[in-house]
Amino acid sequence: MRAIFIATALLLSSVAHADSSKPDVYTYGTKLDVASVLSIKLKPTPNCEVTDAVMTYLDSAGHKRQLAYRTLSDTCKNQN
């Protein structure tokens, strides 16, 4: 009986972890709960243009989350 409980708990944990790997998509007005930013990854591009980004962060409960959004590329920082 205990082995079944442990196996079920491990299965549910792996399913929850699989779902958390897909980032939420930001839309205007989305309420964010960001306690600490872990990383921000931008899709590289040689031109100054809008590109995709993913922010990995911890929320106030300590859960690791990801948020996908659109932003200007790093190339834009070097242009006037």
N, CA, C and O atoms as a GROMACS GRO file, in nm:
protein
  320
    1MET      N    1   0.082  -0.120   0.000
    1MET     CA    2   0.000   0.000   0.000
    1MET      C    3   0.086   0.125   0.000
    1MET      O    4   0.060   0.220  -0.074
    2ARG      N    5   0.189   0.125   0.084
    2ARG     CA    6   0.279   0.240   0.092
    2ARG      C    7   0.353   0.260  -0.041
    2ARG      O    8   0.374   0.374  -0.084
    3ALA      N    9   0.392   0.150  -0.106
    3ALA     CA   10   0.463   0.158  -0.234
    3ALA      C   11   0.374   0.222  -0.340
    3ALA      O   12   0.423   0.298  -0.424
    4ILE      N   13   0.245   0.192  -0.338
    4ILE     CA   14   0.151   0.251  -0.434
    4ILE      C   15   0.141   0.402  -0.410
    4ILE      O   16   0.139   0.480  -0.505
    5PHE      N   17   0.134   0.442  -0.284
    5PHE     CA   18   0.127   0.584  -0.250
    5PHE      C   19   0.251   0.659  -0.300
    5PHE      O   20   0.240   0.767  -0.358
    6ILE      N   21   0.369   0.601  -0.276
    6ILE     CA   22   0.494   0.664  -0.318
    6ILE      C   23   0.501   0.672  -0.471
    6ILE      O   24   0.540   0.775  -0.526
    7ALA      N   25   0.463   0.564  -0.539
    7ALA     CA   26   0.465   0.563  -0.685
    7ALA      C   27   0.369   0.668  -0.742
    7ALA      O   28   0.402   0.738  -0.838
    8THR      N   29   0.250   0.679  -0.682
    8THR     CA   30   0.153   0.780  -0.727
    8THR      C   31   0.206   0.920  -0.704
    8THR      O   32   0.192   1.007  -0.790
    9ALA      N   33   0.267   0.944  -0.588
    9ALA     CA   34   0.322   1.076  -0.558
    9ALA      C   35   0.433   1.111  -0.657
    9ALA      O   36   0.440   1.225  -0.704
   10LEU      N   37   0.520   1.016  -0.689
   10LEU     CA   38   0.628   1.041  -0.786
   10LEU      C   39   0.572   1.069  -0.925
   10LEU      O   40   0.622   1.157  -0.995
   11LEU      N   41   0.470   0.997  -0.964
   11LEU     CA   42   0.408   1.019  -1.095
   11LEU      C   43   0.346   1.157  -1.104
   11LEU      O   44   0.366   1.228  -1.202
   12LEU      N   45   0.270   1.196  -1.002
   12LEU     CA   46   0.207   1.328  -1.002
   12LEU      C   47   0.313   1.438  -1.000
   12LEU      O   48   0.296   1.542  -1.063
   13SER      N   49   0.421   1.416  -0.928
   13SER     CA   50   0.529   1.513  -0.923
   13SER      C   51   0.593   1.530  -1.060
   13SER      O   52   0.623   1.642  -1.101
   14SER      N   53   0.616   1.420  -1.131
   14SER     CA   54   0.678   1.430  -1.263
   14SER      C   55   0.584   1.495  -1.364
   14SER      O   56   0.630   1.568  -1.452
   15VAL      N   57   0.454   1.471  -1.353
   15VAL     CA   58   0.357   1.536  -1.442
   15VAL      C   59   0.355   1.685  -1.416
   15VAL      O   60   0.354   1.764  -1.511
   16ALA      N   61   0.354   1.725  -1.290
   16ALA     CA   62   0.355   1.868  -1.256
   16ALA      C   63   0.483   1.933  -1.306
   16ALA      O   64   0.480   2.046  -1.354
   17HIS      N   65   0.594   1.863  -1.294
   17HIS     CA   66   0.722   1.918  -1.341
   17HIS      C   67   0.722   1.933  -1.493
   17HIS      O   68   0.776   2.030  -1.545
   18ALA      N   69   0.663   1.838  -1.563
   18ALA     CA   70   0.658   1.844  -1.709
   18ALA      C   71   0.578   1.966  -1.755
   18ALA      O   72   0.616   2.032  -1.851
   19ASP      N   73   0.466   1.995  -1.686
   19ASP     CA   74   0.384   2.109  -1.722
   19ASP      C   75   0.454   2.241  -1.692
   19ASP      O   76   0.433   2.339  -1.763
   20SER      N   77   0.538   2.243  -1.589
   20SER     CA   78   0.604   2.368  -1.551
   20SER      C   79   0.716   2.406  -1.647
   20SER      O   80   0.764   2.519  -1.642
   21SER      N   81   0.759   2.314  -1.734
   21SER     CA   82   0.866   2.345  -1.827
   21SER      C   83   0.816   2.430  -1.944
   21SER      O   84   0.896   2.493  -2.013
   22LYS      N   85   0.687   2.432  -1.966
   22LYS     CA   86   0.630   2.514  -2.073
   22LYS      C   87   0.598   2.652  -2.016
   22LYS      O   88   0.519   2.662  -1.922
   23PRO      N   89   0.659   2.758  -2.071
   23PRO     CA   90   0.638   2.890  -2.012
   23PRO      C   91   0.496   2.944  -2.034
   23PRO      O   92   0.433   2.916  -2.135
   24ASP      N   93   0.448   3.020  -1.936
   24ASP     CA   94   0.324   3.094  -1.953
   24ASP      C   95   0.351   3.206  -2.052
   24ASP      O   96   0.463   3.256  -2.060
   25VAL      N   97   0.251   3.246  -2.127
   25VAL     CA   98   0.266   3.353  -2.225
   25VAL      C   99   0.210   3.482  -2.165
   25VAL      O  100   0.096   3.486  -2.120
   26TYR      N  101   0.292   3.587  -2.166
   26TYR     CA  102   0.249   3.716  -2.111
   26TYR      C  103   0.149   3.782  -2.205
   26TYR      O  104   0.168   3.784  -2.327
   27THR      N  105   0.044   3.834  -2.148
   27THR     CA  106  -0.050   3.919  -2.220
   27THR      C  107  -0.068   4.046  -2.140
   27THR      O  108  -0.047   4.046  -2.018
   28TYR      N  109  -0.107   4.153  -2.204
   28TYR     CA  110  -0.124   4.281  -2.137
   28TYR      C  111  -0.221   4.265  -2.020
   28TYR      O  112  -0.332   4.212  -2.036
   29GLY      N  113  -0.179   4.310  -1.904
   29GLY     CA  114  -0.263   4.302  -1.786
   29GLY      C  115  -0.240   4.178  -1.701
   29GLY      O  116  -0.302   4.162  -1.596
   30THR      N  117  -0.150   4.090  -1.745
   30THR     CA  118  -0.119   3.970  -1.666
   30THR      C  119  -0.062   4.011  -1.531
   30THR      O  120   0.031   4.091  -1.524
   31LYS      N  121  -0.119   3.957  -1.424
   31LYS     CA  122  -0.068   3.984  -1.288
   31LYS      C  123   0.053   3.895  -1.265
   31LYS      O  124   0.044   3.773  -1.275
   32LEU      N  125   0.166   3.957  -1.234
   32LEU     CA  126   0.289   3.882  -1.212
   32LEU      C  127   0.324   3.878  -1.064
   32LEU      O  128   0.299   3.974  -0.991
   33ASP      N  129   0.380   3.767  -1.020
   33ASP     CA  130   0.425   3.748  -0.882
   33ASP      C  131   0.572   3.707  -0.890
   33ASP      O  132   0.604   3.589  -0.878
   34VAL      N  133   0.661   3.803  -0.910
   34VAL     CA  134   0.803   3.777  -0.928
   34VAL      C  135   0.878   3.819  -0.802
   34VAL      O  136   0.884   3.937  -0.768
   35ALA      N  137   0.934   3.720  -0.732
   35ALA     CA  138   1.014   3.750  -0.613
   35ALA      C  139   1.161   3.761  -0.650
   35ALA      O  140   1.234   3.843  -0.593
   36SER      N  141   1.206   3.679  -0.747
   36SER     CA  142   1.347   3.679  -0.786
   36SER      C  143   1.360   3.629  -0.929
   36SER      O  144   1.307   3.523  -0.964
   37VAL      N  145   1.432   3.704  -1.013
   37VAL     CA  146   1.456   3.663  -1.150
   37VAL      C  147   1.581   3.574  -1.154
   37VAL      O  148   1.686   3.612  -1.104
   38LEU      N  149   1.567   3.455  -1.212
   38LEU     CA  150   1.679   3.362  -1.223
   38LEU      C  151   1.755   3.379  -1.353
   38LEU      O  152   1.878   3.374  -1.355
   39SER      N  153   1.682   3.400  -1.464
   39SER     CA  154   1.747   3.421  -1.593
   39SER      C  155   1.649   3.481  -1.693
   39SER      O  156   1.527   3.470  -1.679
   40ILE      N  157   1.707   3.547  -1.794
   40ILE     CA  158   1.630   3.598  -1.907
   40ILE      C  159   1.704   3.558  -2.032
   40ILE      O  160   1.822   3.589  -2.048
   41LYS      N  161   1.636   3.487  -2.120
   41LYS     CA  162   1.697   3.441  -2.244
   41LYS      C  163   1.624   3.502  -2.362
   41LYS      O  164   1.502   3.491  -2.374
   42LEU      N  165   1.700   3.568  -2.449
   42LEU     CA  166   1.645   3.630  -2.570
   42LEU      C  167   1.681   3.547  -2.691
   42LEU      O  168   1.790   3.491  -2.698
   43LYS      N  169   1.590   3.539  -2.786
   43LYS     CA  170   1.620   3.475  -2.914
   43LYS      C  171   1.717   3.568  -2.988
   43LYS      O  172   1.682   3.683  -3.015
   44PRO      N  173   1.837   3.522  -3.021
   44PRO     CA  174   1.934   3.611  -3.084
   44PRO      C  175   1.894   3.651  -3.226
   44PRO      O  176   1.836   3.572  -3.301
   45THR      N  177   1.926   3.774  -3.260
   45THR     CA  178   1.901   3.825  -3.395
   45THR      C  179   2.003   3.934  -3.424
   45THR      O  180   2.038   4.011  -3.334
   46PRO      N  181   2.052   3.944  -3.548
   46PRO     CA  182   2.152   4.046  -3.580
   46PRO      C  183   2.090   4.184  -3.601
   46PRO      O  184   2.163   4.283  -3.609
   47ASN      N  185   1.959   4.192  -3.610
   47ASN     CA  186   1.892   4.318  -3.638
   47ASN      C  187   1.821   4.373  -3.514
   47ASN      O  188   1.788   4.298  -3.422
   48CYS      N  189   1.798   4.503  -3.513
   48CYS     CA  190   1.718   4.565  -3.408
   48CYS      C  191   1.572   4.541  -3.443
   48CYS      O  192   1.517   4.604  -3.533
   49GLU      N  193   1.510   4.448  -3.371
   49GLU     CA  194   1.372   4.411  -3.399
   49GLU      C  195   1.310   4.347  -3.275
   49GLU      O  196   1.378   4.318  -3.177
   50VAL      N  197   1.181   4.325  -3.281
   50VAL     CA  198   1.111   4.256  -3.172
   50VAL      C  199   1.143   4.107  -3.181
   50VAL      O  200   1.138   4.048  -3.289
   51THR      N  201   1.175   4.048  -3.067
   51THR     CA  202   1.212   3.906  -3.063
   51THR      C  203   1.147   3.839  -2.943
   51THR      O  204   1.087   3.905  -2.858
   52ASP      N  205   1.158   3.707  -2.937
   52ASP     CA  206   1.102   3.630  -2.826
   52ASP      C  207   1.198   3.624  -2.709
   52ASP      O  208   1.320   3.621  -2.727
   53ALA      N  209   1.143   3.623  -2.588
   53ALA     CA  210   1.223   3.611  -2.467
   53ALA      C  211   1.151   3.520  -2.368
   53ALA      O  212   1.028   3.507  -2.372
   54VAL      N  213   1.229   3.457  -2.280
   54VAL     CA  214   1.173   3.375  -2.173
   54VAL      C  215   1.243   3.413  -2.044
   54VAL      O  216   1.366   3.408  -2.034
   55MET      N  217   1.164   3.452  -1.944
   55MET     CA  218   1.216   3.484  -1.812
   55MET      C  219   1.185   3.367  -1.718
   55MET      O  220   1.071   3.322  -1.709
   56THR      N  221   1.289   3.318  -1.649
   56THR     CA  222   1.272   3.216  -1.547
   56THR      C  223   1.284   3.287  -1.413
   56THR      O  224   1.379   3.363  -1.391
   57TYR      N  225   1.188   3.262  -1.324
   57TYR     CA  226   1.186   3.334  -1.198
   57TYR      C  227   1.125   3.250  -1.086
   57TYR      O  228   1.065   3.146  -1.110
   58LEU      N  229   1.142   3.298  -0.963
   58LEU     CA  230   1.077   3.239  -0.848
   58LEU      C  231   0.963   3.331  -0.806
   58LEU      O  232   0.980   3.453  -0.801
   59ASP      N  233   0.847   3.273  -0.775
   59ASP     CA  234   0.737   3.354  -0.725
   59ASP      C  235   0.749   3.369  -0.574
   59ASP      O  236   0.844   3.316  -0.514
   60SER      N  237   0.657   3.439  -0.511
   60SER     CA  238   0.667   3.465  -0.368
   60SER      C  239   0.655   3.339  -0.282
   60SER      O  240   0.693   3.340  -0.165
   61ALA      N  241   0.603   3.230  -0.339
   61ALA     CA  242   0.593   3.103  -0.267
   61ALA      C  243   0.717   3.017  -0.290
   61ALA      O  244   0.728   2.907  -0.235
   62GLY      N  245   0.812   3.066  -0.372
   62GLY     CA  246   0.934   2.992  -0.398
   62GLY      C  247   0.924   2.893  -0.513
   62GLY      O  248   1.015   2.813  -0.534
   63HIS      N  249   0.814   2.898  -0.590
   63HIS     CA  250   0.798   2.809  -0.704
   63HIS      C  251   0.869   2.867  -0.826
   63HIS      O  252   0.860   2.986  -0.853
   64LYS      N  253   0.940   2.782  -0.898
   64LYS     CA  254   1.010   2.823  -1.019
   64LYS      C  255   0.910   2.828  -1.134
   64LYS      O  256   0.836   2.733  -1.158
   65ARG      N  257   0.907   2.941  -1.205
   65ARG     CA  258   0.813   2.961  -1.315
   65ARG      C  259   0.885   3.021  -1.435
   65ARG      O  260   0.996   3.072  -1.423
   66GLN      N  261   0.820   3.014  -1.552
   66GLN     CA  262   0.873   3.074  -1.673
   66GLN      C  263   0.765   3.157  -1.739
   66GLN      O  264   0.646   3.124  -1.734
   67LEU      N  265   0.808   3.267  -1.801
   67LEU     CA  266   0.717   3.357  -1.869
   67LEU      C  267   0.775   3.392  -2.006
   67LEU      O  268   0.887   3.441  -2.015
   68ALA      N  269   0.699   3.366  -2.112
   68ALA     CA  270   0.739   3.401  -2.248
   68ALA      C  271   0.678   3.535  -2.283
   68ALA      O  272   0.562   3.562  -2.252
   69TYR      N  273   0.757   3.620  -2.349
   69TYR     CA  274   0.709   3.752  -2.389
   69TYR      C  275   0.788   3.802  -2.508
   69TYR      O  276   0.888   3.741  -2.547
   70ARG      N  277   0.745   3.913  -2.564
   70ARG     CA  278   0.812   3.976  -2.679
   70ARG      C  279   0.884   4.102  -2.630
   70ARG      O  280   0.830   4.176  -2.547
   71THR      N  281   1.005   4.126  -2.682
   71THR     CA  282   1.083   4.243  -2.642
   71THR      C  283   1.177   4.282  -2.756
   71THR      O  284   1.192   4.208  -2.854
   72LEU      N  285   1.240   4.398  -2.742
   72LEU     CA  286   1.340   4.439  -2.841
   72LEU      C  287   1.467   4.357  -2.823
   72LEU      O  288   1.505   4.324  -2.711
   73SER      N  289   1.533   4.326  -2.933
   73SER     CA  290   1.656   4.247  -2.926
   73SER      C  291   1.770   4.328  -2.863
   73SER      O  292   1.764   4.451  -2.856
   74ASP      N  293   1.872   4.257  -2.817
   74ASP     CA  294   1.989   4.323  -2.759
   74ASP      C  295   2.061   4.413  -2.859
   74ASP      O  296   2.128   4.509  -2.820
   75THR      N  297   2.047   4.385  -2.987
   75THR     CA  298   2.110   4.466  -3.092
   75THR      C  299   2.061   4.610  -3.086
   75THR      O  300   2.135   4.701  -3.123
   76CYS      N  301   1.940   4.633  -3.041
   76CYS     CA  302   1.883   4.768  -3.034
   76CYS      C  303   1.955   4.855  -2.932
   76CYS      O  304   1.955   4.977  -2.945
   77LYS      N  305   2.018   4.794  -2.832
   77LYS     CA  306   2.089   4.871  -2.730
   77LYS      C  307   2.210   4.946  -2.786
   77LYS      O  308   2.252   5.047  -2.730
   78ASN      N  309   2.265   4.896  -2.896
   78ASN     CA  310   2.385   4.953  -2.955
   78ASN      C  311   2.356   5.052  -3.067
   78ASN      O  312   2.449   5.105  -3.128
   79GLN      N  313   2.229   5.077  -3.093
   79GLN     CA  314   2.192   5.169  -3.200
   79GLN      C  315   2.129   5.294  -3.144
   79GLN      O  316   2.068   5.292  -3.036
   80ASN      N  317   2.144   5.404  -3.215
   80ASN     CA  318   2.086   5.530  -3.169
   80ASN      C  319   1.941   5.542  -3.205
   80ASN      O  320   1.878   5.643  -3.173
   0.00000   0.00000   0.00000
